[in-house]
Structure formats: C-alpha cells, structure tokens
Coordinates of C-alpha atoms and ligand atoms in Angstrom, one line a residue:
M1166 CA 11.5 14.0 79.5
C1167 CA 12.6 13.0 76.0
G1168 CA 11.0 10.2 74.3
I1169 CA 12.0 7.7 71.8
V1170 CA 9.9 5.4 69.5
G1171 CA 11.1 3.2 67.0
Y1172 CA 9.7 0.4 64.5
V1173 CA 10.6 -2.0 62.2
G1174 CA 8.0 -4.6 60.6
P1175 CA 5.3 -4.9 58.2
Q1176 CA 3.0 -1.9 59.2
K1177 CA 3.3 1.7 58.1
A1178 CA 5.4 3.3 60.3
M1179 CA 4.6 6.9 60.1
P1180 CA 1.2 6.6 61.8
L1181 CA 2.1 4.1 64.2
L1182 CA 5.2 6.4 65.6
V1183 CA 3.2 9.5 65.8
K1184 CA 0.8 7.6 67.8
G1185 CA 3.7 6.4 70.1
L1186 CA 4.8 9.7 70.4
K1187 CA 1.3 10.8 71.7
R1188 CA 1.7 8.3 74.3
L1189 CA 4.9 9.8 75.4
E1190 CA 3.5 13.5 75.6
Y1191 CA 3.1 13.1 79.1
R1192 CA 6.6 12.7 79.8
G1193 CA 7.3 16.6 78.8
Y1194 CA 8.7 17.8 75.7
D1195 CA 9.2 21.0 73.6
S1196 CA 9.9 19.7 70.0
A1197 CA 9.4 16.4 68.1
G1198 CA 10.6 14.9 65.1
I1199 CA 10.4 11.6 62.8
A1200 CA 13.1 9.8 60.5
L1201 CA 11.6 7.5 57.8
L1202 CA 13.3 4.7 55.7
T1203 CA 11.9 5.2 52.4
D1204 CA 12.9 3.7 48.9
T1205 CA 14.8 7.1 48.1
G1206 CA 16.6 7.2 51.4
L1207 CA 15.8 8.8 54.7
M1208 CA 13.0 11.2 55.0
V1209 CA 13.3 13.5 58.1
A1210 CA 10.6 15.8 59.6
K1211 CA 10.8 17.7 62.7
S1212 CA 9.2 20.8 64.3
A1213 CA 9.4 23.0 67.5
G1214 CA 6.5 22.9 69.7
K1215 CA 3.6 20.0 70.1
I1216 CA 3.4 16.8 68.1
K1217 CA 0.0 18.5 66.7
K1218 CA 2.7 20.6 64.4
L1219 CA 4.7 17.6 63.5
E1220 CA 1.5 16.0 62.2
E1221 CA 0.6 19.2 60.2
L1222 CA 3.9 18.9 58.7
L1223 CA 3.4 15.4 57.8
A1224 CA -0.4 15.7 56.6
G1225 CA -0.8 14.3 53.2
N1226 CA 2.5 12.6 53.0
N1227 CA 1.3 8.9 52.4
I1228 CA 4.6 7.4 53.3
G1229 CA 4.6 3.6 52.9
S1230 CA 7.8 3.3 55.1
T1231 CA 7.9 0.5 57.5
H1232 CA 10.8 1.4 59.3
G1233 CA 11.7 4.4 61.4
I1234 CA 12.3 6.4 64.7
A1235 CA 10.9 9.2 66.3
H1236 CA 11.5 11.3 69.1
T1237 CA 9.9 14.2 71.5
R1238 CA 13.0 16.3 72.9
W1239 CA 12.8 18.2 76.2
A1240 CA 15.8 20.8 75.6
T1241 CA 19.0 20.6 77.4
H1242 CA 21.7 21.5 75.0
G1243 CA 20.7 24.2 72.9
E1244 CA 17.2 25.7 72.5
P1245 CA 13.9 23.8 71.5
T1246 CA 13.9 24.9 67.7
Q1247 CA 13.4 22.8 64.6
L1248 CA 17.0 22.7 63.9
N1249 CA 17.9 21.2 67.4
A1250 CA 15.0 18.8 67.4
H1251 CA 15.9 15.0 66.7
P1252 CA 16.4 12.8 64.7
H1253 CA 20.0 14.2 63.7
T1254 CA 21.5 12.8 60.7
D1255 CA 25.1 12.7 59.2
A1256 CA 26.3 14.9 56.4
T1257 CA 25.1 12.3 53.7
E1258 CA 21.9 12.0 55.4
E1259 CA 22.4 8.5 55.3
I1260 CA 22.3 7.7 59.2
A1261 CA 19.8 9.1 61.7
L1262 CA 19.6 9.2 65.3
V1263 CA 17.5 10.2 68.2
H1264 CA 18.8 10.4 71.7
N1265 CA 17.7 10.7 75.3
G1266 CA 20.5 11.8 77.8
I1267 CA 23.3 14.0 77.8
I1268 CA 26.9 13.4 76.1
E1269 CA 28.9 15.1 78.7
N1270 CA 32.4 15.0 76.5
Y1271 CA 30.6 16.5 73.6
R1272 CA 32.9 19.4 73.3
T1273 CA 36.0 17.3 73.1
L1274 CA 34.5 15.3 70.5
R1275 CA 33.1 18.1 68.5
E1276 CA 36.7 19.6 68.3
F1277 CA 37.7 16.1 67.3
L1278 CA 35.1 16.0 64.3
V1279 CA 35.9 19.5 63.2
Q1280 CA 39.2 18.7 62.8
K1281 CA 38.4 15.6 60.7
G1282 CA 36.2 17.8 58.5
F1283 CA 32.9 17.4 59.8
E1284 CA 30.4 20.3 59.7
I1285 CA 28.4 20.6 62.8
K1286 CA 25.1 22.4 62.2
T1287 CA 23.4 22.6 65.4
E1288 CA 24.1 23.4 69.2
T1289 CA 23.0 19.9 70.5
D1290 CA 25.2 16.9 72.2
T1291 CA 23.5 14.7 69.9
E1292 CA 24.4 15.7 66.4
I1293 CA 28.1 15.2 67.7
L1294 CA 27.1 11.4 68.3
V1295 CA 25.6 10.8 64.7
H1296 CA 28.9 12.2 63.3
L1297 CA 30.8 10.0 65.4
I1298 CA 29.1 7.0 64.3
R1299 CA 29.5 7.8 60.6
F1300 CA 33.2 8.6 61.4
N1301 CA 33.3 4.8 62.8
Y1302 CA 31.2 3.4 59.8
K1303 CA 33.2 0.5 58.1
G1304 CA 29.9 -1.5 56.6
C1305 CA 28.3 -2.4 59.8
L1306 CA 26.0 -0.2 61.9
T1307 CA 26.0 -1.9 65.1
E1308 CA 29.8 -1.8 65.1
A1309 CA 29.9 1.8 64.3
V1310 CA 27.5 2.6 67.1
R1311 CA 29.7 0.3 69.6
T1312 CA 32.9 2.2 68.5
A1313 CA 31.4 5.5 68.9
L1314 CA 29.8 4.8 72.1
N1315 CA 33.1 3.5 73.5
Q1316 CA 34.1 7.1 72.7
V1317 CA 31.3 8.7 74.6
E1318 CA 31.0 9.5 78.2
G1319 CA 27.4 10.3 79.8
T1320 CA 24.1 9.1 79.5
Y1321 CA 22.0 7.9 76.7
G1322 CA 19.3 6.1 75.3
I1323 CA 19.6 5.8 71.5
A1324 CA 18.0 4.6 68.5
V1325 CA 19.6 4.7 64.9
V1326 CA 18.4 3.8 61.6
S1327 CA 20.2 4.0 58.2
S1328 CA 19.2 4.0 54.5
L1329 CA 22.4 1.7 54.0
H1330 CA 20.8 -1.0 56.5
P1331 CA 17.0 -1.0 55.5
G1332 CA 15.1 -3.2 58.1
V1333 CA 17.4 -2.5 60.7
L1334 CA 17.3 -0.5 64.0
V1335 CA 20.2 -0.5 66.5
A1336 CA 19.4 0.7 69.9
A1337 CA 21.5 1.3 73.0
R1338 CA 21.4 2.3 76.6
M1339 CA 23.4 3.9 79.3
G1340 CA 21.5 5.4 82.1
S1341 CA 18.2 6.4 80.0
P1342 CA 15.6 3.8 79.9
L1343 CA 14.9 1.8 76.6
V1344 CA 13.0 -1.1 76.1
I1345 CA 12.4 -3.6 73.3
G1346 CA 8.7 -4.7 72.4
L1347 CA 8.4 -7.9 70.7
G1348 CA 5.5 -8.6 68.0
D1349 CA 4.7 -10.9 65.4
H1350 CA 7.2 -10.4 62.7
E1351 CA 7.7 -6.9 64.1
H1352 CA 9.6 -5.2 66.6
F1353 CA 9.3 -1.9 68.5
V1354 CA 11.8 0.1 70.4
A1355 CA 10.9 2.9 73.1
S1356 CA 12.1 4.8 76.0
D1357 CA 8.6 3.9 77.9
V1358 CA 6.4 0.7 77.5
S1359 CA 3.3 3.0 76.9
A1360 CA 4.7 3.9 73.4
M1361 CA 4.1 0.2 72.3
L1362 CA 1.2 -1.1 74.8
E1363 CA -1.3 -1.0 71.9
H1364 CA 0.7 -3.5 69.9
T1365 CA 2.6 -6.0 72.5
N1366 CA 3.0 -6.3 76.2
R1367 CA 5.9 -8.7 75.6
V1368 CA 9.2 -6.9 76.3
V1369 CA 13.0 -7.0 76.9
Y1370 CA 14.6 -4.1 79.1
L1371 CA 17.8 -3.1 77.9
E1372 CA 20.2 -2.7 80.6
D1373 CA 23.2 0.1 81.0
G1374 CA 26.0 -0.8 78.5
E1375 CA 23.7 -2.8 76.1
I1376 CA 23.3 -2.4 72.5
A1377 CA 20.3 -4.3 70.7
T1378 CA 20.2 -4.8 66.6
V1379 CA 16.7 -5.2 65.8
T1380 CA 15.0 -6.2 62.6
P1381 CA 11.3 -7.1 62.0
D1382 CA 12.0 -11.0 62.6
D1383 CA 14.9 -11.1 64.9
Y1384 CA 16.8 -9.0 67.7
S1385 CA 20.0 -9.6 69.3
I1386 CA 21.6 -7.9 72.5
T1387 CA 25.3 -7.4 72.9
T1388 CA 27.3 -5.2 75.3
I1389 CA 29.5 -2.4 74.1
Q1390 CA 32.4 -4.6 74.8
N1391 CA 30.6 -6.9 72.3
V1392 CA 29.8 -9.7 74.8
Q1393 CA 26.5 -11.4 73.7
I1394 CA 23.4 -11.1 76.3
T1395 CA 20.8 -13.8 76.6
P1396 CA 17.6 -11.6 76.9
Q1397 CA 14.9 -11.6 79.2
I1398 CA 11.5 -11.4 78.0
E1399 CA 9.1 -9.9 80.5
E1400 CA 5.1 -9.3 80.4
V1401 CA 3.9 -5.9 81.0
T1402 CA 0.4 -6.0 83.2
W1403 CA -0.6 -2.2 82.7
T1404 CA -3.5 -2.2 80.1
L1405 CA -4.3 0.2 77.2
D1406 CA -7.4 1.5 79.5
Q1407 CA -5.0 2.6 82.2
I1408 CA -3.0 4.9 79.9
E1409 CA -6.2 6.6 78.3
K1410 CA -8.3 9.4 79.8
G1411 CA -11.3 7.1 80.2
G1412 CA -14.0 10.1 79.9
Y1413 CA -12.3 12.5 82.1
D1414 CA -11.2 15.9 80.7
H1415 CA -7.7 15.4 81.9
F1416 CA -5.2 12.6 83.1
M1417 CA -4.6 14.4 86.3
L1418 CA -8.5 14.2 87.1
K1419 CA -8.5 10.8 86.3
E1420 CA -5.7 9.9 88.6
I1421 CA -7.3 11.9 91.5
H1422 CA -10.4 9.9 91.2
E1423 CA -8.4 6.5 90.8
Q1424 CA -7.1 7.0 94.4
P1425 CA -9.7 5.0 96.1
T1426 CA -8.9 2.1 93.8
T1427 CA -5.0 2.7 93.9
L1428 CA -5.0 3.0 97.7
R1429 CA -6.8 -0.5 97.8
N1430 CA -4.2 -1.8 95.5
A1431 CA -1.4 -0.5 97.6
I1432 CA -2.9 -2.5 100.8
R1433 CA -4.1 -5.5 99.2
G1434 CA -2.9 -8.8 100.5
R1435 CA -0.5 -6.8 102.7
L1436 CA -2.6 -6.5 106.1
S1437 CA -2.7 -9.6 108.6
F1438 CA -5.3 -8.2 111.0
D1439 CA -5.1 -11.0 113.4
E1440 CA -1.4 -10.3 114.2
G1441 CA -2.0 -6.5 113.7
M1442 CA 0.9 -6.3 111.2
P1443 CA 1.6 -5.5 107.5
R1444 CA 3.4 -8.2 105.5
L1445 CA 5.8 -7.0 103.3
N1446 CA 7.6 -10.0 101.8
G1447 CA 9.4 -8.1 98.8
L1448 CA 11.7 -6.3 101.5
N1449 CA 13.5 -9.5 101.4
L1450 CA 14.4 -8.8 105.4
Q1451 CA 14.1 -11.2 108.2
Y1452 CA 12.3 -10.0 111.4
D1453 CA 15.7 -10.0 113.3
Q1454 CA 17.1 -7.6 110.3
L1455 CA 14.2 -5.4 110.7
R1456 CA 14.8 -5.1 114.6
K1457 CA 18.4 -4.3 114.0
I1458 CA 17.7 -1.2 111.7
Q1459 CA 19.8 1.6 113.3
K1460 CA 18.7 4.5 110.7
I1461 CA 16.6 4.8 107.6
I1462 CA 17.3 7.1 104.7
L1463 CA 14.4 8.1 102.4
T1464 CA 15.6 9.5 99.6
A1465 CA 13.7 11.1 96.6
C1466 CA 13.0 14.2 94.6
G1467 CA 9.9 16.3 94.1
T1468 CA 6.5 14.8 95.1
S1469 CA 8.1 11.7 96.4
W1470 CA 10.4 13.6 98.5
H1471 CA 7.1 15.1 100.1
A1472 CA 6.0 11.3 100.8
G1473 CA 9.2 10.6 102.3
L1474 CA 9.0 13.4 104.7
I1475 CA 5.5 12.0 105.9
G1476 CA 7.3 8.8 106.0
K1477 CA 9.8 10.3 108.6
Y1478 CA 7.0 11.9 111.0
M1479 CA 5.4 8.3 110.8
I1480 CA 8.2 6.0 111.3
E1481 CA 9.9 7.9 113.9
E1482 CA 6.9 8.2 116.1
L1483 CA 5.2 4.8 115.3
A1484 CA 8.5 2.6 115.5
R1485 CA 11.0 5.0 117.1
V1486 CA 13.7 4.5 114.3
S1487 CA 15.5 7.6 113.2
V1488 CA 14.9 8.6 109.8
D1489 CA 16.6 11.1 107.4
V1490 CA 14.8 12.3 104.2
E1491 CA 17.4 13.3 101.9
Y1492 CA 16.9 15.2 98.4
A1493 CA 18.7 12.7 96.1
S1494 CA 20.5 15.4 94.3
E1495 CA 22.1 16.6 97.7
F1496 CA 22.7 12.9 99.1
R1497 CA 24.6 11.9 96.0
Y1498 CA 27.3 14.2 96.4
R1499 CA 27.6 14.9 100.1
S1500 CA 29.5 12.0 101.4
P1501 CA 26.7 11.1 104.1
I1502 CA 27.6 9.2 107.3
L1503 CA 26.1 5.6 106.9
G1504 CA 26.4 2.9 109.5
K1505 CA 26.1 -0.9 108.6
N1506 CA 22.5 -1.3 110.0
D1507 CA 21.1 1.6 108.1
I1508 CA 19.0 1.0 105.3
L1509 CA 18.1 3.1 102.2
F1510 CA 14.8 3.6 100.8
A1511 CA 14.7 5.3 97.4
I1512 CA 11.1 6.5 96.6
S1513 CA 10.1 7.1 92.9
Q1514 CA 7.1 6.8 90.9
S1515 CA 9.0 6.4 87.8
G1516 CA 11.9 4.2 89.1
E1517 CA 14.0 6.3 86.6
T1518 CA 14.8 9.5 88.2
T1519 CA 18.5 10.1 87.7
D1520 CA 19.3 11.8 91.0
T1521 CA 17.4 9.2 92.9
L1522 CA 18.9 6.5 90.9
A1523 CA 22.4 7.8 91.5
A1524 CA 21.6 8.4 95.3
M1525 CA 20.8 4.8 95.6
R1526 CA 23.8 3.4 93.7
E1527 CA 26.0 5.6 96.1
A1528 CA 24.6 4.2 99.0
K1529 CA 24.9 0.7 97.6
K1530 CA 28.6 1.4 96.9
R1531 CA 28.9 1.8 100.7
G1532 CA 27.7 -1.3 101.5
I1533 CA 24.3 -0.5 102.8
T1534 CA 21.0 -2.4 102.1
C1535 CA 19.0 -0.2 99.2
L1536 CA 15.2 -0.9 98.8
G1537 CA 12.9 0.6 96.5
I1538 CA 9.2 2.2 97.0
V1539 CA 8.6 2.2 93.1
N1540 CA 5.5 2.4 91.2
V1541 CA 6.9 1.2 87.6
V1542 CA 7.4 -2.7 87.7
G1543 CA 10.7 -3.5 85.6
S1544 CA 12.2 0.1 86.2
T1545 CA 15.9 0.6 86.6
M1546 CA 15.6 1.3 90.4
A1547 CA 12.9 -1.6 90.8
R1548 CA 15.7 -3.9 89.1
E1549 CA 18.6 -2.6 91.1
T1550 CA 17.4 -2.3 94.6
D1551 CA 17.8 -5.6 97.1
G1552 CA 14.2 -5.7 97.5
G1553 CA 11.3 -3.2 98.2
V1554 CA 7.6 -2.5 98.0
Y1555 CA 5.6 -1.7 94.6
I1556 CA 3.0 0.8 95.1
H1557 CA 0.7 -0.6 92.5
A1558 CA -0.7 2.8 91.5
G1559 CA -0.7 1.7 87.9
P1560 CA 0.6 4.1 85.2
E1561 CA 0.7 7.7 86.1
I1562 CA 0.3 10.1 83.1
G1563 CA -0.3 13.5 84.7
V1564 CA 2.8 15.2 85.0
A1565 CA 1.8 16.4 88.5
S1566 CA 1.9 13.2 90.8
T1567 CA -1.3 12.5 92.6
K1568 CA -2.1 8.9 93.0
A1569 CA 1.5 7.6 93.4
F1570 CA 1.9 10.2 96.0
T1571 CA -0.8 8.6 98.2
S1572 CA 0.2 5.3 97.5
Q1573 CA 3.7 6.2 98.5
V1574 CA 2.3 7.6 101.8
M1575 CA 0.3 4.5 102.3
V1576 CA 3.3 2.0 101.9
L1577 CA 5.3 4.2 104.1
S1578 CA 2.7 3.8 106.9
L1579 CA 2.8 -0.1 106.2
I1580 CA 6.7 0.2 106.6
G1581 CA 6.4 2.6 109.7
T1582 CA 3.6 -0.1 111.4
L1583 CA 5.7 -3.1 110.6
L1584 CA 8.9 -1.8 112.1
A1585 CA 6.8 -0.5 115.2
R1586 CA 5.2 -4.1 115.4
M1587 CA 9.0 -5.3 115.4
R1588 CA 9.8 -3.2 118.3
Q1589 CA 7.0 -1.8 121.0
M1590 CA 3.9 -1.4 119.2
S1591 CA 1.3 -4.0 120.9
V1592 CA -1.0 -6.1 118.6
Q1593 CA -4.1 -4.1 119.5
T1594 CA -2.5 -0.8 118.3
G1595 CA -1.2 -2.6 115.2
Q1596 CA -4.9 -3.7 114.6
E1597 CA -6.4 -0.2 115.0
I1598 CA -4.1 1.2 112.6
I1599 CA -4.8 -1.8 110.0
E1600 CA -8.4 -1.0 110.4
A1601 CA -8.3 2.6 109.8
M1602 CA -5.9 1.9 106.6
Q1603 CA -8.6 -0.2 105.4
N1604 CA -11.4 2.4 105.7
I1605 CA -9.3 5.0 103.9
P1606 CA -10.1 4.2 100.2
D1607 CA -13.9 4.6 101.1
Q1608 CA -12.9 8.0 102.9
V1609 CA -11.1 9.1 99.8
E1610 CA -14.2 8.4 98.1
Q1611 CA -16.1 10.5 100.2
I1612 CA -13.9 13.5 100.1
L1613 CA -13.7 13.5 96.4
K1614 CA -17.6 14.1 96.5
T1615 CA -16.3 17.8 97.6
S1616 CA -15.1 18.6 94.3
D1617 CA -17.9 20.9 93.2
Q1618 CA -17.4 22.7 96.8
V1619 CA -13.7 23.0 95.9
E1620 CA -14.4 24.1 92.6
K1621 CA -16.4 27.1 94.0
I1622 CA -13.7 28.0 96.1
A1623 CA -11.4 27.9 93.3
R1624 CA -13.5 30.2 91.5
E1625 CA -13.1 32.9 94.1
Y1626 CA -9.3 32.8 94.2
Y1627 CA -8.1 31.6 90.6
K1628 CA -6.8 35.0 89.8
S1629 CA -4.5 35.3 92.8
N1630 CA -0.7 35.7 92.4
N1631 CA 0.4 34.2 95.4
F1632 CA -0.9 31.2 97.9
L1633 CA 0.3 30.2 101.2
Y1634 CA 0.0 26.6 102.6
L1635 CA 0.4 26.1 106.4
G1636 CA 0.4 22.6 108.2
R1637 CA 2.0 21.2 111.2
G1638 CA 3.4 17.7 112.1
L1639 CA 2.6 15.0 109.7
N1640 CA 0.6 17.7 107.7
Y1641 CA 3.7 20.2 107.5
P1642 CA 4.9 17.9 104.2
V1643 CA 1.0 18.2 103.1
A1644 CA 1.2 21.8 103.0
L1645 CA 4.6 21.6 100.9
E1646 CA 2.7 19.0 98.7
G1647 CA -0.4 21.1 98.2
A1648 CA 1.7 24.1 97.4
L1649 CA 3.8 22.3 94.9
K1650 CA 0.7 20.7 93.0
L1651 CA -0.6 24.2 92.8
K1652 CA 2.4 25.7 91.4
E1653 CA 3.2 23.0 88.9
I1654 CA 0.1 23.1 87.1
S1655 CA -1.2 26.7 87.8
Y1656 CA 1.9 28.7 87.6
I1657 CA 0.7 30.7 90.6
H1658 CA 3.8 31.2 93.0
A1659 CA 2.8 29.0 96.3
E1660 CA 4.7 28.3 99.5
G1661 CA 4.1 25.4 101.9
Y1662 CA 5.4 26.3 105.5
P1663 CA 5.3 24.5 109.0
A1664 CA 2.4 26.7 110.4
A1665 CA 4.2 28.1 113.4
E1666 CA 7.4 29.1 110.9
M1667 CA 5.0 31.5 109.2
K1668 CA 6.0 34.3 111.8
H1669 CA 9.3 34.2 110.6
G1670 CA 8.9 35.6 107.2
P1671 CA 5.6 34.9 105.2
I1672 CA 3.8 36.7 107.6
A1673 CA 5.0 39.7 105.9
L1674 CA 3.4 38.8 102.8
I1675 CA -0.2 38.2 104.2
D1676 CA -3.0 40.9 103.0
E1677 CA -6.5 40.6 101.8
N1678 CA -4.9 39.3 98.4
M1679 CA -3.4 36.3 100.1
P1680 CA -5.1 33.0 100.5
V1681 CA -3.6 30.8 103.0
V1682 CA -4.6 27.3 102.6
V1683 CA -4.3 25.6 106.4
I1684 CA -4.5 22.1 107.4
A1685 CA -6.2 22.3 110.8
L1686 CA -7.2 18.9 112.0
K1687 CA -8.4 17.7 115.5
D1688 CA -5.2 16.3 116.3
P1689 CA -2.7 17.3 119.1
V1690 CA -1.6 20.4 117.5
Y1691 CA -4.9 21.5 116.6
D1692 CA -5.0 24.7 119.2
K1693 CA -1.6 25.7 117.9
V1694 CA -2.8 25.8 114.5
M1695 CA -5.9 27.7 115.3
S1696 CA -3.7 30.4 116.9
N1697 CA -1.9 30.5 113.5
I1698 CA -5.1 31.1 111.8
A1699 CA -6.1 33.9 114.0
E1700 CA -2.6 35.6 113.1
V1701 CA -3.5 35.3 109.5
K1702 CA -7.2 36.7 110.0
A1703 CA -5.7 39.4 112.2
R1704 CA -4.1 40.6 108.9
N1705 CA -6.9 40.2 106.7
G1706 CA -5.9 37.0 105.3
N1707 CA -8.4 34.8 103.5
V1708 CA -8.3 31.4 105.3
I1709 CA -9.4 28.2 103.5
A1710 CA -9.2 25.4 106.2
I1711 CA -9.2 21.7 105.9
A1712 CA -10.8 20.5 109.0
T1713 CA -12.0 17.3 110.8
E1714 CA -15.6 16.4 110.1
G1715 CA -17.6 17.7 113.0
D1716 CA -15.7 20.8 113.8
K1717 CA -18.1 23.4 113.7
E1718 CA -16.1 25.6 115.6
I1719 CA -13.6 26.3 112.8
A1720 CA -16.2 27.2 110.4
E1721 CA -16.7 30.7 112.4
R1722 CA -13.0 31.6 112.3
V1723 CA -12.2 31.0 108.5
N1724 CA -13.6 31.8 105.0
H1725 CA -14.1 28.4 103.7
V1726 CA -13.9 25.0 105.3
I1727 CA -13.5 21.7 103.6
Y1728 CA -14.1 18.8 105.8
I1729 CA -12.6 15.6 105.7
P1730 CA -13.4 12.4 108.0
E1731 CA -11.6 11.6 110.9
T1732 CA -9.2 8.5 110.8
N1733 CA -5.8 7.5 112.8
R1734 CA -3.8 10.3 113.2
F1735 CA -1.0 8.9 111.3
L1736 CA -3.2 8.5 108.2
T1737 CA -4.4 12.0 107.8
P1738 CA -2.1 12.9 105.0
L1739 CA -3.9 10.4 102.8
L1740 CA -7.1 12.4 103.2
S1741 CA -6.0 15.9 103.8
I1742 CA -4.2 15.9 100.6
I1743 CA -7.2 15.2 98.5
P1744 CA -9.0 18.7 98.6
L1745 CA -5.6 20.3 98.2
Q1746 CA -5.1 18.1 94.8
L1747 CA -8.7 19.0 93.6
L1748 CA -8.0 22.8 94.4
A1749 CA -5.0 23.2 92.4
Y1750 CA -6.6 21.1 89.4
H1751 CA -9.8 23.4 89.4
I1752 CA -7.6 26.4 89.7
A1753 CA -5.2 25.3 86.7
V1754 CA -8.4 24.8 84.8
M1755 CA -9.8 28.2 85.2
R1756 CA -6.5 29.8 84.1
G1757 CA -6.6 27.8 81.1
C1758 CA -3.3 26.0 81.9
H1759 CA -2.4 22.7 80.3
V1760 CA -3.1 20.7 83.4
D1761 CA -1.4 17.4 82.1
Q1762 CA 1.6 18.8 80.7
P1763 CA 2.7 22.0 82.7
R1764 CA 5.2 23.9 80.8
N1765 CA 8.8 23.1 81.5
L1766 CA 8.0 20.1 83.7
A1767 CA 8.8 16.5 82.7
K1768 CA 7.4 13.4 84.2
S1769 CA 10.3 11.5 84.6
V1770 CA 13.6 13.6 85.0
T1771 CA 16.4 11.5 83.5
V1772 CA 19.1 14.3 83.4
E1773 CA 20.8 15.9 86.6
Ligands
LIG1831 C1 9.3 15.3 88.3 C2 7.9 15.2 88.2 C3 7.1 14.8 89.6 C4 8.1 13.8 90.4 C5 9.4 13.9 90.6 C6 10.1 12.6 90.9 O1 9.7 16.3 88.7 O2 7.2 16.1 87.8 O3 5.9 14.7 89.6 O4 7.4 13.8 92.0 O5 9.9 14.0 88.9 O6 10.1 11.4 90.1 P1 10.0 10.0 90.6 O7 9.3 9.4 89.4 O8 11.2 9.9 91.4 O9 8.8 9.8 91.9

C-alpha cells in the first residue's frame, strides 16, 4: 500500500527520493508526490497516477535540495486526485507531511480545527494531521508532532519536514511500518527497506508509539509519552540484485522462476534424514510442548490463507492434530474458542498485513502461543511472535504472490512432518517425506520448462471472460490459488471449487466458452476427479488438466494436459501450482495487463 521515503544528508534529494518511490511502486498506489526543502521554502509537487507523471512534472527542475519526503498513495479517504495526493501542507506551507494508515477520529479533529479557523482543502484524513501539528507548533517540530499524535486515534507511519527546521526530519509509527536507514552523514526514512537498500543496509525499525528525530549526523528516538529509547541497529541481508528484475520482463516471472532456489532455501539446514524429521529450532518449543498441542489455528489473508488451507490438509492427516484455518479479518472480531494448549500460526509474506497482525495480537491477549510463518525478517509479525519459521523466499516484488506461497507450503509441510514424528509417524515414513522434499526444487525446475506449452494454451483461452478451477483434497486449495492468480493479474473472473461441489452451482455456467482447469493427479481421488471431468466435457466445457507424468489415459479425455512429476502425495501442491502460476502470467501478458502492479491491489495491505 502507500509508501514513504524521506532523506536528509549531502546528496541531491529529488532523484534519490524518486528512485526510492520507484522501489516502492510494487506495493500498489494511485498517486505520488514529493516535498523538498529549498532556500525559499518548501517545494511540493504531486500528481495522480504513476510516478512517471510526477517525474514529468519535475523534469527540468534542477533543485539542489538535500532534504525532503516523498510518497505513493493508495486511496482510502478521498479519490486518487492530485489534490488528495501527499505530501499535505499546512496553510503557511511551512510544514509538509506524508502519511500511511488511517486517522480514525479525523472527523472530530476536523470539526475542532474548523472551529479554530483552519481551512481544510481536501477530503483526506492526512490533511487534518498536518493542521493539527501546525496548531500544536511552539518552536519544536518533534514536540508539535508528539502533541498532535497524542490527540490522534488510528494508524500511522508519518514523515514530516518543515522549512522552519532545515535538516530535520521527524518520523513516527503506530501500526504502519517505518524504518530509519543509517548512512554516512546521511539518514533515510522509509516504509520499506527496499527504498533505501541501494544506500545502506544498516537500519533501525521504529516500534509502535515511537517518534524519531533525524538529522544528517544524528537521530534520536522517543515515545509519544516522551520516554527516550535506545535504538537497536540491524543489518538487512537482502541485496540490490534481489529487488531488481534481472533480465526478466516482469518481477512475477522472475519470482516464478526463482522457486527452485527459494524452495531449497526453505528447507536448507532444516532436514535431519537420519531422524526422519525436520528441525525447526525457531519455534522455541520443546518436544513435549509440541506433543501437547491440541489444536492449531492458521490465520492469514489472501494467498497466505490458501497456503494455510493446504497446511490444514497436511497437518491433520499427517499428525492427526486438528487445524482451523481462519481468515484473519474474521478471526479478529469473532471471539474464537481457544484452549490453553492451542497454538496460532500467523502466515504472512510481508509480516505487516493489518488483519493478520490484529488476529495474532488478539490470540496473544488470550494467552495462547503465537508463532509466525513469515518472509520479511524484522517485520512487525516476526518481532511480535513468540517464535516461528522464516520462509526465506527473499524479497517478493510482484503483487501476486508466487514464490512466497510455495515456500509457505513447504514450511507447513515441515511443521506437519515434525508434529507427526512427535506422535505416530515412523522414522521411515519421515525419511520418505524428507527425500521427496529434497527432490521438489529440481522437479519445480522441470515443470518450469513447460512454460512454452502453457503459453500456447494461454493463447487459446486468453480472451475468455470466465474460468473455473477444480481440485480435490490437498489440491482444492491449489484450485483456489490458481483462480486467485488469474483474477488478480488478468482481471478475468475466475472461481476455484472443490471438484465435486461443481454440481451444486458452477456447473450451470459450463458451456463451450468456459475453460475449466482441473488438477487431476494420480492420487486416491483420481477416479472421482475423472468423473468430474466427464461432467464438464458432457456440457462442452474445455478442460485443461494438470496431471501426473505418465498418465496417458487422461490425455484422451481432456483438451490439454500439463504433466507434473510424481512426488509424495502431501507435497503435490508444491508442483501443481507452478503451471497455474504460469498460465495466469501468460494470459495477463497477452491481455496487456500490468502484471506486477495489478489495478487496485496492494502488495502489503496495511489498512483494514
Ligand atoms: C495482499 C497481496 C497478496 C497477499 C495478501 C496477504 O492481498 O496482494 O498477494 O497474499 O495481501 O499478504 P501477506 O503479506 O500477509 O502474506
């Protein structure tokens, strides 16, 4: 969602901030803006639409400023217009502010400010905050921000500059991530490390309720109650290469192709073949604690929720532990029944999704152990959980999640196998699963070679208006995920269904214009799925099947087959999803869609 970059130091701020914004483009946004401190005061430029438009606006403007803030906005309050874009300024245009999050009591504050004679120009909640800072300003920018924030309810990551304080940048956080980058006589502030990775990998993450005062040579952190904080400096291990396209047309394609590597990283150092058991020390749980677990709650949003659903099928069958999979947005408000031996896993690529974070905090309040299956090291969830398993997928830039999904599923299979070995599973069965896990990266590599074949199939159907995806058992969530991928990036309506449920509704839609993607692997439900395929074919539907290598029979019954290699039944989702990712990608490209930044979507959803 919205992105923040700020800079103070010796370098020219404008190109640096614009580049930083571009690094944040992937998060999703609909307008952009910048405020630079010049000798004659603040220079503010904003535009609706892409950063390119902002660049056009700034072209030829050789501003020497070395101090400024910039923003990409994903509209919540007020349309994505130039007026509503950030930065917002006070009436004197001496203070400029960029803001991620939502000021919930902005209506009350607005009335208060209007009574005090302030003129409000936009529909945004953010403009209210800049006037409130002005109202509280008595000579110190940090104090004005502190007093204003004490009057605010809601979430924020903010960065503030003022022409009254050259060389000072004030930043604060409540529920919306913000990180300070430490350079040589220069400092950065950003909502995401990728905006500053080019300049530094030494960072300090702000915690909720903290305010940072940053100058080129110094920074200090206090709380909104004015308690001094000792900062903890951390080193980010991500590299610049990882956040660049590296020769691929799109980040999504690059990330699909990175999966053999990311899956290797997900299991590296975690498999003990001799014991037939994964080792997950980050869980911070002793074996007897693992044995005592009564119920597992997997909570997540979007693609991560689909990974969770696969996790349920795996863990329940492998370990015989009951698993609830909860949409975080539902869990947080529905007063769930939790026992003292229950454990919650928050599954999140970003580690920042507001609903997942809130669900986790709710469970924590009720006293149960909360663990994370998270990608971004140092993210809020990673810091607030009692332990967990990093998926080590590296930065995921494409909005539609691909490599994070497969790594989440891999980690869930590690957890399922570990819990099973703590219970009834034999060493030998454990070893069989481990061997299969070790083969997965090569098998994914093999499937990626079908990309041209998938592209040909995509060519045949890319003009369709609807798609249906069917699967059973472990591959039912894969059908959901395949449909989600397609709808996210190609804007084609797509539904995922448990194959047999098709008869209870979607079958009404089937005709010669309806492509139906069916995951039909040689597993215990193969014959059932074949019957479902027959039902589709009887109604002139076109079937694209994902099938097990060597299954010749299926080729005679469907329009197209994409083969995947055989693996342990529990791991099939790691392979069956790959052609579906490729199919969505090729279709979206053929339809001329913006694959990496689909309309209206955001990479990290930090509002409710
Ligand atoms: C957004 C993204 C999805 C992602 C979901 C959950 O909707 O576009 O790709 O699956 O958020 O994000 P998380 O970071 O918590 O996995």
